[in-house]
Coordinates of C-alpha atoms in Angstrom, one line a residue:
Chain A
M465 CA 126.9 96.4 91.9
T466 CA 125.5 96.2 95.4
E467 CA 126.5 99.8 96.2
Q468 CA 124.7 101.1 93.2
L469 CA 121.5 99.3 94.3
D470 CA 121.9 100.7 97.8
E471 CA 122.4 104.2 96.5
E472 CA 119.2 103.9 94.4
L473 CA 117.2 102.5 97.3
V474 CA 118.5 105.2 99.8
A475 CA 117.6 107.9 97.3
R476 CA 114.1 106.5 97.1
V477 CA 113.7 106.4 100.9
Q478 CA 114.9 110.0 101.1
Q479 CA 112.2 110.9 98.7
G480 CA 109.6 109.3 101.0
D481 CA 109.3 105.8 99.5
K482 CA 109.1 103.7 102.7
K483 CA 108.8 100.5 100.6
A484 CA 112.4 101.0 99.5
F485 CA 113.5 100.9 103.1
D486 CA 111.9 97.4 103.4
Y487 CA 114.1 96.3 100.6
L488 CA 117.2 97.5 102.5
V489 CA 116.0 95.6 105.6
I490 CA 115.4 92.4 103.6
K491 CA 118.9 92.8 102.0
Y492 CA 120.8 93.4 105.2
Q493 CA 118.7 91.8 108.0
H494 CA 120.8 88.6 108.3
K495 CA 124.1 90.6 108.2
I496 CA 123.0 93.0 110.9
V497 CA 121.5 90.2 113.1
Q498 CA 124.8 88.3 112.8
L499 CA 126.8 91.4 113.6
V500 CA 124.7 92.3 116.6
N501 CA 124.9 88.6 117.7
R502 CA 128.6 89.0 118.2
Y503 CA 127.8 91.4 121.0
I504 CA 124.5 90.0 122.3
K505 CA 124.5 86.2 122.3
D506 CA 120.8 85.7 122.9
P507 CA 119.2 85.4 119.4
S508 CA 115.9 87.0 120.5
E509 CA 117.6 90.0 122.1
A510 CA 120.0 90.3 119.2
Q511 CA 117.0 90.5 116.8
D512 CA 115.3 93.2 118.9
V513 CA 118.5 95.2 118.9
A514 CA 119.0 94.7 115.2
Q515 CA 115.4 96.0 114.6
E516 CA 116.2 99.0 116.8
A517 CA 119.3 99.6 114.7
F518 CA 117.3 99.6 111.5
I519 CA 114.7 102.0 112.9
K520 CA 117.5 104.3 114.0
A521 CA 119.0 104.1 110.6
Y522 CA 115.7 105.1 109.0
R523 CA 115.4 108.1 111.3
A524 CA 118.9 109.2 110.4
L525 CA 118.7 108.4 106.7
D526 CA 117.6 112.0 105.9
G527 CA 121.1 113.1 106.9
F528 CA 122.9 110.3 105.0
R529 CA 124.9 111.9 102.2
G530 CA 126.6 108.9 100.8
D531 CA 130.1 109.8 102.0
A532 CA 130.5 106.1 103.0
A533 CA 128.8 103.1 101.6
F534 CA 125.3 102.5 103.0
Y535 CA 126.3 99.2 104.6
T536 CA 129.3 100.8 106.4
W537 CA 127.1 103.5 107.8
L538 CA 124.4 100.9 108.8
Y539 CA 127.2 98.7 110.4
R540 CA 128.3 101.6 112.6
I541 CA 124.7 102.3 113.7
A542 CA 124.2 98.6 114.5
I543 CA 127.4 98.4 116.6
N544 CA 126.6 101.5 118.5
T545 CA 123.1 100.3 119.2
A546 CA 124.4 97.0 120.5
K547 CA 127.0 98.6 122.7
N548 CA 124.4 101.0 124.1
Y549 CA 122.1 98.1 124.8
L550 CA 124.8 96.3 126.7
V551 CA 125.6 99.4 128.7
A552 CA 121.9 100.0 129.5
R553 CA 121.5 96.3 130.4
S554 CA 124.5 96.3 132.7
R555 CA 123.0 99.3 134.5
R556 CA 119.7 97.6 134.9
N557 CA 121.2 94.3 136.1
S558 CA 124.3 94.4 138.2
N559 CA 125.0 90.8 137.3
Y560 CA 126.1 92.0 133.8
E561 CA 129.2 94.2 134.3
I562 CA 129.8 95.2 130.8
D563 CA 131.0 98.5 129.6
I564 CA 131.9 99.9 126.2
Q565 CA 135.5 98.5 126.5
D566 CA 134.1 95.1 127.3
A567 CA 131.7 95.3 124.4
E568 CA 134.7 96.0 122.1
K569 CA 136.4 92.8 123.3
V570 CA 133.4 90.6 122.8
E571 CA 133.9 90.5 119.0
N572 CA 137.2 88.7 119.5
A573 CA 135.9 86.4 122.3
P574 CA 132.3 85.4 121.5
Q575 CA 132.4 82.5 123.9
L576 CA 132.6 84.9 126.9
H577 CA 129.0 85.9 126.1
D578 CA 127.7 82.4 125.5
L579 CA 124.6 82.4 127.6
E580 CA 123.0 79.5 125.8
S581 CA 121.1 77.0 127.8
P582 CA 122.2 73.3 127.7
D583 CA 119.1 72.6 125.6
N584 CA 120.0 75.2 123.1
H585 CA 123.5 73.9 123.0
L586 CA 122.3 70.4 122.3
A587 CA 120.0 71.6 119.6
N588 CA 122.8 73.5 118.0
Q589 CA 125.1 70.5 118.1
Q590 CA 122.3 68.4 116.5
I591 CA 122.1 71.0 113.7
L592 CA 125.8 70.9 113.2
D593 CA 125.8 67.2 112.9
V594 CA 123.1 67.3 110.2
L595 CA 125.0 70.0 108.5
N596 CA 128.2 68.0 108.4
D597 CA 126.3 65.0 107.1
A598 CA 124.7 67.1 104.4
I599 CA 128.1 68.5 103.3
N600 CA 129.7 65.1 103.2
G601 CA 126.8 63.8 101.1
L602 CA 127.3 66.5 98.4
P603 CA 129.0 65.6 95.1
E604 CA 132.6 66.7 95.1
E605 CA 132.2 69.6 92.7
M606 CA 129.3 71.1 94.7
R607 CA 131.1 70.7 98.0
T608 CA 134.3 72.4 96.6
A609 CA 132.2 75.3 95.1
I610 CA 130.4 76.1 98.4
M611 CA 133.6 75.6 100.5
L612 CA 135.5 78.1 98.3
R613 CA 132.6 80.5 98.5
E614 CA 131.9 80.2 102.3
F615 CA 135.3 79.6 103.7
E616 CA 137.6 81.3 101.3
G617 CA 135.2 84.2 100.4
M618 CA 136.0 83.8 96.7
S619 CA 133.9 85.5 94.0
Y620 CA 132.1 83.3 91.5
E621 CA 134.6 84.3 88.8
E622 CA 137.5 83.3 91.0
I623 CA 135.8 80.0 91.8
A624 CA 135.2 79.4 88.1
E625 CA 138.8 80.0 87.4
A626 CA 139.9 77.7 90.2
M627 CA 137.6 74.9 89.2
D628 CA 138.1 75.5 85.5
C629 CA 134.5 75.8 84.6
P630 CA 132.1 78.5 83.4
V631 CA 130.7 81.1 85.9
G632 CA 127.2 79.8 85.2
T633 CA 128.2 76.4 86.4
V634 CA 129.5 77.9 89.6
R635 CA 126.2 79.7 90.2
S636 CA 124.3 76.5 89.7
R637 CA 126.7 74.4 91.9
I638 CA 126.5 76.8 94.8
F639 CA 122.8 77.0 94.6
R640 CA 122.3 73.3 94.4
A641 CA 124.7 72.7 97.4
R642 CA 122.7 75.2 99.5
E643 CA 119.4 73.7 98.4
A644 CA 120.6 70.2 99.4
I645 CA 121.7 71.4 102.8
D646 CA 118.5 73.3 103.3
I647 CA 116.4 70.3 102.6
K648 CA 118.2 68.3 105.3
L649 CA 118.2 71.1 107.8
T650 CA 114.7 72.5 107.4
P651 CA 112.9 70.0 109.7
L652 CA 115.4 70.9 112.5
L653 CA 115.4 74.6 111.9
T654 CA 111.6 74.9 111.9
H655 CA 111.6 73.2 115.4
G656 CA 114.6 75.1 116.6
D657 CA 113.2 78.5 115.7
F658 CA 112.8 80.6 118.8
R659 CA 109.7 82.5 117.7
Chain B
M684 CA 108.8 78.5 93.9
N685 CA 110.9 77.6 90.9
D686 CA 114.6 76.8 90.9
E687 CA 115.5 79.8 88.9
L688 CA 114.1 82.1 91.5
K689 CA 115.9 80.2 94.3
Q690 CA 119.2 80.3 92.3
H691 CA 118.7 84.1 92.1
I692 CA 118.3 84.2 95.9
S693 CA 121.5 82.3 96.3
E694 CA 123.3 84.7 94.0
F695 CA 121.8 87.7 95.7
L696 CA 123.1 86.4 99.0
D697 CA 126.6 86.3 97.5
D698 CA 126.2 89.8 95.9
E699 CA 126.5 88.1 92.5
L700 CA 123.1 89.1 91.1
D701 CA 123.0 92.0 88.7
H702 CA 121.3 95.3 89.6
A703 CA 118.0 94.9 87.7
D704 CA 117.5 91.3 88.8
S705 CA 118.3 92.2 92.5
L706 CA 115.7 95.0 92.4
K707 CA 113.1 92.6 90.9
L708 CA 113.9 90.0 93.5
L709 CA 113.5 92.4 96.3
Q710 CA 110.2 93.5 95.0
S711 CA 109.1 89.9 94.8
M712 CA 110.4 89.2 98.3
Q713 CA 108.3 92.0 99.7
K714 CA 105.2 90.5 98.4
N715 CA 106.1 86.8 98.8
H716 CA 107.5 86.1 102.3
E717 CA 108.4 82.6 101.2
L718 CA 111.2 84.1 99.2
T719 CA 112.5 86.0 102.2
D720 CA 112.4 82.9 104.3
T721 CA 114.5 81.1 101.7
L722 CA 117.0 83.9 101.7
N723 CA 117.2 83.8 105.5
R724 CA 117.6 80.0 105.5
Y725 CA 120.5 80.3 103.0
A726 CA 122.0 83.0 105.2
A727 CA 121.6 80.8 108.2
I728 CA 123.4 78.0 106.5
S729 CA 126.2 80.3 105.5
H730 CA 126.5 81.5 109.1
L731 CA 126.3 78.0 110.4
L732 CA 129.2 76.9 108.2
K733 CA 131.4 79.8 109.2
N734 CA 130.5 80.1 112.9
K735 CA 129.2 76.7 113.9
Q736 CA 126.2 78.4 115.4
H737 CA 122.6 78.5 114.2
L738 CA 121.1 82.0 114.2
P739 CA 117.5 82.0 112.9
I740 CA 115.8 85.2 111.9
A741 CA 112.2 85.8 112.9
K742 CA 109.7 85.6 110.1
D743 CA 108.2 88.9 111.1
F744 CA 111.5 90.7 111.2
T745 CA 110.9 93.0 108.3
A746 CA 107.2 93.4 109.0
T747 CA 107.9 94.6 112.6
I748 CA 110.2 97.3 111.3
S749 CA 107.9 98.2 108.5
A750 CA 105.0 98.6 111.0
Q751 CA 107.0 100.8 113.3
I752 CA 108.2 103.0 110.4
E753 CA 104.6 103.3 109.1
Q754 CA 103.7 105.0 112.4
E755 CA 106.4 107.6 111.7
A756 CA 104.3 109.2 108.9
F757 CA 106.0 111.5 106.5
Y758 CA 109.2 111.4 108.5
L759 CA 111.4 111.5 105.4
I760 CA 109.3 113.5 103.1
P761 CA 111.5 116.4 101.8
K762 CA 110.9 119.4 104.0
R763 CA 109.4 122.5 102.4
K764 CA 111.8 125.5 102.3
P765 CA 110.4 128.2 104.4
T766 CA 109.7 131.5 102.6
K767 CA 112.5 134.0 103.3
P768 CA 111.3 136.8 105.6
V769 CA 113.1 139.3 103.2
Y770 CA 110.5 138.6 100.6
K771 CA 107.6 139.0 103.0
M772 CA 109.0 142.3 104.1
L773 CA 109.5 143.5 100.5
A774 CA 105.9 142.5 99.7
L775 CA 104.6 144.4 102.7
A776 CA 106.7 147.5 101.8
A777 CA 105.5 147.4 98.2
S778 CA 101.8 147.1 99.3
I779 CA 102.2 150.1 101.7
A780 CA 104.0 152.2 99.0
A781 CA 101.2 151.4 96.5
I782 CA 98.5 152.4 99.0
A783 CA 100.4 155.6 99.8
V784 CA 100.8 156.6 96.1
I785 CA 97.1 155.9 95.4
T786 CA 95.9 157.9 98.4
T787 CA 98.2 160.8 97.7
N788 CA 97.1 161.0 94.1
T789 CA 93.4 161.0 95.1
I790 CA 93.9 163.8 97.6
K791 CA 96.1 165.9 95.4
N792 CA 93.9 165.7 92.3
P793 CA 90.4 166.5 93.6
T794 CA 89.0 167.1 90.0
E795 CA 89.9 163.5 89.2
S796 CA 87.6 161.3 91.3
P797 CA 87.9 158.1 89.3
Q798 CA 85.8 156.0 91.5
L799 CA 82.6 157.9 92.4
A800 CA 79.5 156.2 93.5
P801 CA 77.0 155.4 90.7
Q802 CA 74.5 158.0 92.2
Q803 CA 77.1 160.7 91.7
V804 CA 77.9 159.6 88.2
A805 CA 74.3 159.9 87.4
Q806 CA 74.2 163.4 89.0
Q807 CA 77.2 164.5 87.0
K808 CA 75.4 163.4 83.8
T809 CA 72.4 165.7 84.5
T810 CA 74.1 168.6 86.3
P811 CA 76.4 171.0 84.3
P812 CA 79.9 171.2 85.7
A813 CA 80.2 173.8 88.5
Q814 CA 82.3 176.9 87.9
T815 CA 83.2 177.3 91.6
N816 CA 86.1 175.6 93.5
D817 CA 85.3 171.9 93.8
T818 CA 87.0 171.4 97.2
E819 CA 84.6 173.9 98.7
Q820 CA 81.5 172.2 97.3
Y821 CA 82.8 168.7 97.7
P822 CA 84.7 168.4 101.0
L823 CA 87.4 165.9 101.6
N824 CA 85.5 163.8 104.1
A825 CA 82.5 163.5 101.7
R826 CA 84.8 162.4 99.0
I827 CA 86.5 159.7 101.1
N828 CA 83.0 158.5 102.1
D829 CA 82.0 158.3 98.5
Y830 CA 85.2 156.6 97.6
L831 CA 84.6 153.9 100.3
Q832 CA 81.0 153.5 99.1
A833 CA 82.1 153.1 95.6
H834 CA 84.2 150.1 96.7
N835 CA 81.3 148.5 98.4
N836 CA 80.2 145.3 96.7
S837 CA 76.6 146.3 96.9
V838 CA 77.1 148.7 94.1
Y839 CA 76.9 145.8 91.7
T840 CA 73.6 144.6 92.9
N841 CA 71.7 147.7 93.9
G842 CA 70.1 148.2 90.5
Q843 CA 71.6 151.6 89.9
A844 CA 73.9 152.8 87.2
D845 CA 72.3 150.5 84.7
F846 CA 73.9 147.5 86.4
R847 CA 77.2 148.6 85.0
P848 CA 80.2 147.2 86.8
L849 CA 82.3 149.6 88.7
A850 CA 85.2 149.4 86.2
K851 CA 82.9 150.7 83.4
V852 CA 81.5 153.5 85.6
T853 CA 85.0 154.5 86.5
A854 CA 86.1 154.5 82.8
Y855 CA 83.2 156.6 81.9
N856 CA 84.0 159.1 84.6
S857 CA 87.7 159.4 83.7
Q858 CA 86.9 160.0 80.0
K859 CA 84.8 162.9 81.1

């Protein structure tokens, strides 16, 4: 489903429709930022690198022939951009001694790159506390639905089967769980935003 | 923003929204940034649940990329295929061959002077055809000059040959 949409959007970009590339950015921005953030802990830097990755992807899209899925291709560009950024930064600043091999290890040990300030750490802990409260305050069926989705990675159909309810009900439960959490977190996230 | 739209955003995040609705949602998101913010907040919640870390996305994330891409005008517009040099060479050769054939014919058949100047056409009307050799009375250089004059655009506007276009004058001459 998602690959078909990507193929259509990529074809449109290749024909000169820049708006279609905006759609791809909207669709994948959070995934790419999260991916880059595994390598570059600072959220602001991670976003700059993610943006650079998208621009590189746009420039290279003319040569994309669809041998792999678009996201797989974009994923590789993002990882290479992040690694190159780390290498360039380590050259600029001798305090960061990171090379490609180190960058590879980061994915498995994100805490090594945790450069967060104590303030940020505290804010993050506050957000986690509110999140836990919000989840605990959810009705049982909503909590189960969102847990199966987020932690087990189950599809809506699988969740429907597991919970013995229609897929439409699963759609609604997951949405309402997210919405309930969002309402509780929004005041904190607005203040905690770094831009 | 209504709940149906928000539910679509939630489904879109999980890749559970169908193709047509996904495209429609993306179009709406590009126009209404509130929808994109909602998607990013839902994505942040998802990330927070899995990684215990809050990772916000800047509101101008897409706009920044879009602005930068806008500067790269026509970058992805399909490139025009350059004309093959073979065709250019063939066209040039054909033109040269055509000129050579026309020139040769003109020189070899002095009696046929299809494109005489209007003055000469008028002269030929009044003067009876000469019995002597044409090439002696009408040398090659003069004929070339006449030929060039006949191709001068001024022939159409000089008021001679009854304002007949050159093609008509030529046709008249060749019938003769």
